[in-house]
XYZ file of C-alpha atoms in Angstrom:
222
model
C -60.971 103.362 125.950
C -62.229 106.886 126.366
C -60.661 107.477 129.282
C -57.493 106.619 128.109
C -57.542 109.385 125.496
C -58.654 111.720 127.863
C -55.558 110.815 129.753
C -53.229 110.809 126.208
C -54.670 114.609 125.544
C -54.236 115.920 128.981
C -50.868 114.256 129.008
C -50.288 116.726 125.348
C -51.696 119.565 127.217
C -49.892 119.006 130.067
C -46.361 118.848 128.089
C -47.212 121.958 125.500
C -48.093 124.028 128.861
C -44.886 122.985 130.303
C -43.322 123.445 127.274
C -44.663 127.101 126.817
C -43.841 127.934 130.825
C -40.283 126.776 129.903
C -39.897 129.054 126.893
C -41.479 131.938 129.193
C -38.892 131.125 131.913
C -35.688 131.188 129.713
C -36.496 134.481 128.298
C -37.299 136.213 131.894
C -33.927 134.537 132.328
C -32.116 136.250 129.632
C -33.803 139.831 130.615
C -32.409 139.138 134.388
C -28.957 138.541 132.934
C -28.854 142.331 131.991
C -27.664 143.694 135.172
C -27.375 147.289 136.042
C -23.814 147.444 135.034
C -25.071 145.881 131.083
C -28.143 148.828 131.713
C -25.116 151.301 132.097
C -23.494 150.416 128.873
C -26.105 150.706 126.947
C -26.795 154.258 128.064
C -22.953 155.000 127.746
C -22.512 154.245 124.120
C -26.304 155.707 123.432
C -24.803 159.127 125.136
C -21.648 158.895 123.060
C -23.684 158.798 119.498
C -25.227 161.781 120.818
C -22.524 163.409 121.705
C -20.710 162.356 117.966
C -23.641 163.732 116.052
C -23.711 166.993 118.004
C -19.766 167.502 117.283
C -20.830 166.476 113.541
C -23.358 169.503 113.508
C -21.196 171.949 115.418
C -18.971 171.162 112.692
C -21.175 171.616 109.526
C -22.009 175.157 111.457
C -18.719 176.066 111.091
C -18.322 175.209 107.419
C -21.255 177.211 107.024
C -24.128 175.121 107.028
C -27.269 175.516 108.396
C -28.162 179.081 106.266
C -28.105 179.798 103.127
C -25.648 182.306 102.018
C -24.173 184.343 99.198
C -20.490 183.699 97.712
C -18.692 186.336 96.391
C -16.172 185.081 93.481
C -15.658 181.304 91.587
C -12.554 181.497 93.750
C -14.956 181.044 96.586
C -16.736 178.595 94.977
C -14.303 176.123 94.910
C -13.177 176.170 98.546
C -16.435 176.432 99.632
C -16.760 172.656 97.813
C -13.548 171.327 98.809
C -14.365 171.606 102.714
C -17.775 169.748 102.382
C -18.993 166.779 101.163
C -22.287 167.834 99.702
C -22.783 171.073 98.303
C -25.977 172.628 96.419
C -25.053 176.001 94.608
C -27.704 177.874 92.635
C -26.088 179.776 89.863
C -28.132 182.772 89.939
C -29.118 186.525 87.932
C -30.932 188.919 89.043
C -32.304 189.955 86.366
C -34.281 186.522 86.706
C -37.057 186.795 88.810
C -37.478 182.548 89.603
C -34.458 182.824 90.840
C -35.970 184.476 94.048
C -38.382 181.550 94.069
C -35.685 179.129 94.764
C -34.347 181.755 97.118
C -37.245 181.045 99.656
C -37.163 177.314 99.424
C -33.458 176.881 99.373
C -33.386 179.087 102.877
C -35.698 176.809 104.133
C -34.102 173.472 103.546
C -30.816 174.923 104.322
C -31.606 174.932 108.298
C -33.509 171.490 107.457
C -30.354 169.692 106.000
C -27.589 170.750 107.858
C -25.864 168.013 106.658
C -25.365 169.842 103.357
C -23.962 173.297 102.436
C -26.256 175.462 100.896
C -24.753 178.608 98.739
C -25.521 180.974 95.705
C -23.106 182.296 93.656
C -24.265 185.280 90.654
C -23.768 183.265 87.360
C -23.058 186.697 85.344
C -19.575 187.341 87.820
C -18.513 183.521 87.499
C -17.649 183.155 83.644
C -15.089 180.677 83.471
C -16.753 178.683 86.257
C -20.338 179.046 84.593
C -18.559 177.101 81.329
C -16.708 174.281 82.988
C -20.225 172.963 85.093
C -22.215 173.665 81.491
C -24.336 175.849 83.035
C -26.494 177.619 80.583
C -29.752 177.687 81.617
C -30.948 180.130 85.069
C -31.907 179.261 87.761
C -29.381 176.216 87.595
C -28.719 174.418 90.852
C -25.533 172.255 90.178
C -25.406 169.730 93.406
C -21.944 168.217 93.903
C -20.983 165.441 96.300
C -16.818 164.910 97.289
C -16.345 167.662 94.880
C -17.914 166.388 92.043
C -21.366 167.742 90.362
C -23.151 164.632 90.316
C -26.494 166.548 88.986
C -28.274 169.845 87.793
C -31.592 171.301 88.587
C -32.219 173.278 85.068
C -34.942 175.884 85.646
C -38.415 174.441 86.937
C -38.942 171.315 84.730
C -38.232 168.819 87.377
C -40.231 170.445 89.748
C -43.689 170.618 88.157
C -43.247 173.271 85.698
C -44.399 175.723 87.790
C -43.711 178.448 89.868
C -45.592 177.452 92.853
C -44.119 174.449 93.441
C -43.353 173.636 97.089
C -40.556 173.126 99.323
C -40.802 169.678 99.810
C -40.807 168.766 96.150
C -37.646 170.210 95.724
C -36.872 168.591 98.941
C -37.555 165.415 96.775
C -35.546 166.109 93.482
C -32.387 167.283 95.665
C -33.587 164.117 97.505
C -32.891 162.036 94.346
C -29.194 162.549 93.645
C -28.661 161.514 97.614
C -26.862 165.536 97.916
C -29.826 165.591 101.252
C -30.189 163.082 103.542
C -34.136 162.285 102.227
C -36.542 160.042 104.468
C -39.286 160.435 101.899
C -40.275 158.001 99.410
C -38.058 158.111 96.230
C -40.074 157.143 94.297
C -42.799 159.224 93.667
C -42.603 163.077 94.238
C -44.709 164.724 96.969
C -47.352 165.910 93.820
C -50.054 165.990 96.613
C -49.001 169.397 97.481
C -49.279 170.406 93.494
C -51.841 172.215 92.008
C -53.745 169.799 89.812
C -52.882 170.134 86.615
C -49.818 170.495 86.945
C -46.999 168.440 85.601
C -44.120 167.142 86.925
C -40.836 164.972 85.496
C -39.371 162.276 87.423
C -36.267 162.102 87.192
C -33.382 159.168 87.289
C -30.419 159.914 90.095
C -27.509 161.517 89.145
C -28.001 162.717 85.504
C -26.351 165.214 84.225
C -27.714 167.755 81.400
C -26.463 170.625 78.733
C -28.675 173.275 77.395
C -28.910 176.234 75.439
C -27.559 179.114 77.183
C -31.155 181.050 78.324
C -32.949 182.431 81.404
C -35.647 180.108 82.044
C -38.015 183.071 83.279
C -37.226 184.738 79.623
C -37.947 181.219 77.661
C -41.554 182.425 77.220
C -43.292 179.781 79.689
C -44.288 182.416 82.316
C-alpha cells in the first residue's frame, strides 16, 4: 500500500516536472522565432522614434523654444501663440522686483521643457492685451494651450507665498494645467524643498482667476 503511493506521487512529480520543462521549452521556442531579420525591425522602428523626436525638437528650436526670451509688442504676442501649442507668458513690470524672481526660474525650465514656449512680454506696453486675459495682478503668468489661456499664475500664492520658492515647485503648478510635460507626482507639490513654515495652495487644473488690478510686490506681503 505504501509503495503504491510512493509510485502515485512520483508519478505527480514526474508529470508537474514534465509539465514545467514543457512550459520552459515553448517559451525558448518563441525567443528562437525572433530571427535576426525580426532583431532588425525592432531596431529600425526604435531608430525612427528617435529620429521623429529629434525633428520634433529641431522644430520647437525654431519656434523659439528652448530659452526664454523677451517679446516686443501684443502684436507679437499673438503670433508667438498661434505657432505653438503650449505657451507660458509672464506679463511683467519692472518696476516689480518678483518679477525677476520668476525671471531665474522661468530661464531654467525653459531649456528643461522644450516642448513649451517660454516668453515675457512688459504688461505696462500691452494695454489692450493686458484687459482681454484679465490680467491685473504682476507677476501674472497666463499659460495657454492651442491658443487658449487655460490658467494664470497670480503673483506667489500658488507657489508657497514666498519668495524663495524653488524651481521645481513652479515646475509643479505649470505642471498642473498639463502646459509642461510633468513626470512628477500631481498630486502633492515638491514642499520638501520649502522652507518650513511656509505655506503653499494646491491648486485644481485649469482654473482661471480675476483680481484687483495691483503689483503683488506692492500688496504689502514683502
Amino acid at each position: 500500500m505504501a509503495n503504491q503511493a510512493v509510485e502515485m506521487i512520483t508519478k505527480v512529480l514526474e508529470q508537474t516536472v514534465k509539465v514545467a520543462e514543457e512550459q520552459v521549452d515553448a517559451q525558448l521556442s518563441r525567443l528562437n522565432e525572433i530571427d535576426e531579420d525580426e532583431l532588425e525591425r525592432l531596431k529600425e522602428r526604435r531608430l525612427e522614434a528617435l529620429k521623429k523626436a529629434q525633428k520634433q525638437k529641431q522644430e520647437w528650436l525654431s519656434k523659439g523654444h528652448g530659452e526664454y526670451r523677451e517679446i516686443p509688442s501684443e502684436k507679437d504676442f499673438f503670433s508667438e501663440v498661434k505657432e505653438s501649442k503650449n505657451v507660458v507668458c509672464h506679463f511683467y513690470r519692472n518696476s516689480t522686483f518678483r518679477c525677476k524672481i520668476l525671471d531665474k526660474h522661468l530661464a531654467i525650465l525653459a531649456k528643461k521643457h522644450v516642448e513649451t514656449k517660454f516668453i515675457k512680454l512688459n504688461a505696462e506696453k500691452a494695454p489692450f492685451l493686458s484687459e482681454r486675459l484679465r490680467i491685473k495682478v504682476i507677476p501674472t503668468l497666463a499659460l495657454l494651450i492651442d491658443g487658449k489661456t487655460k490658467d494664470y499664475v497670480v503673483g506667489f500664492t500658488d507657489l508657497g507665498n514666498t519668495d524663495e520658492f524653488s524651481t521645481e515647485m513652479l515646475e509643479w503648478r505649470l505642471g498642473c494645467t498639463e502646459v509642461i510635460n510633468y513626470s512628477g507626482n500631481l498630486m502633492e507639490p515638491p514642499t520638501a524643498t520649502q522652507k518650513s513654515g511656509s505655506k503653499f495652495t494646491k491648486v485644481e487644473k485649469k482654473t482661471i482667476r480675476g483680481r484687483g488690478y495691483d503689483s503683488d510686490s506692492d500688496s504689502g506681503d514683502d
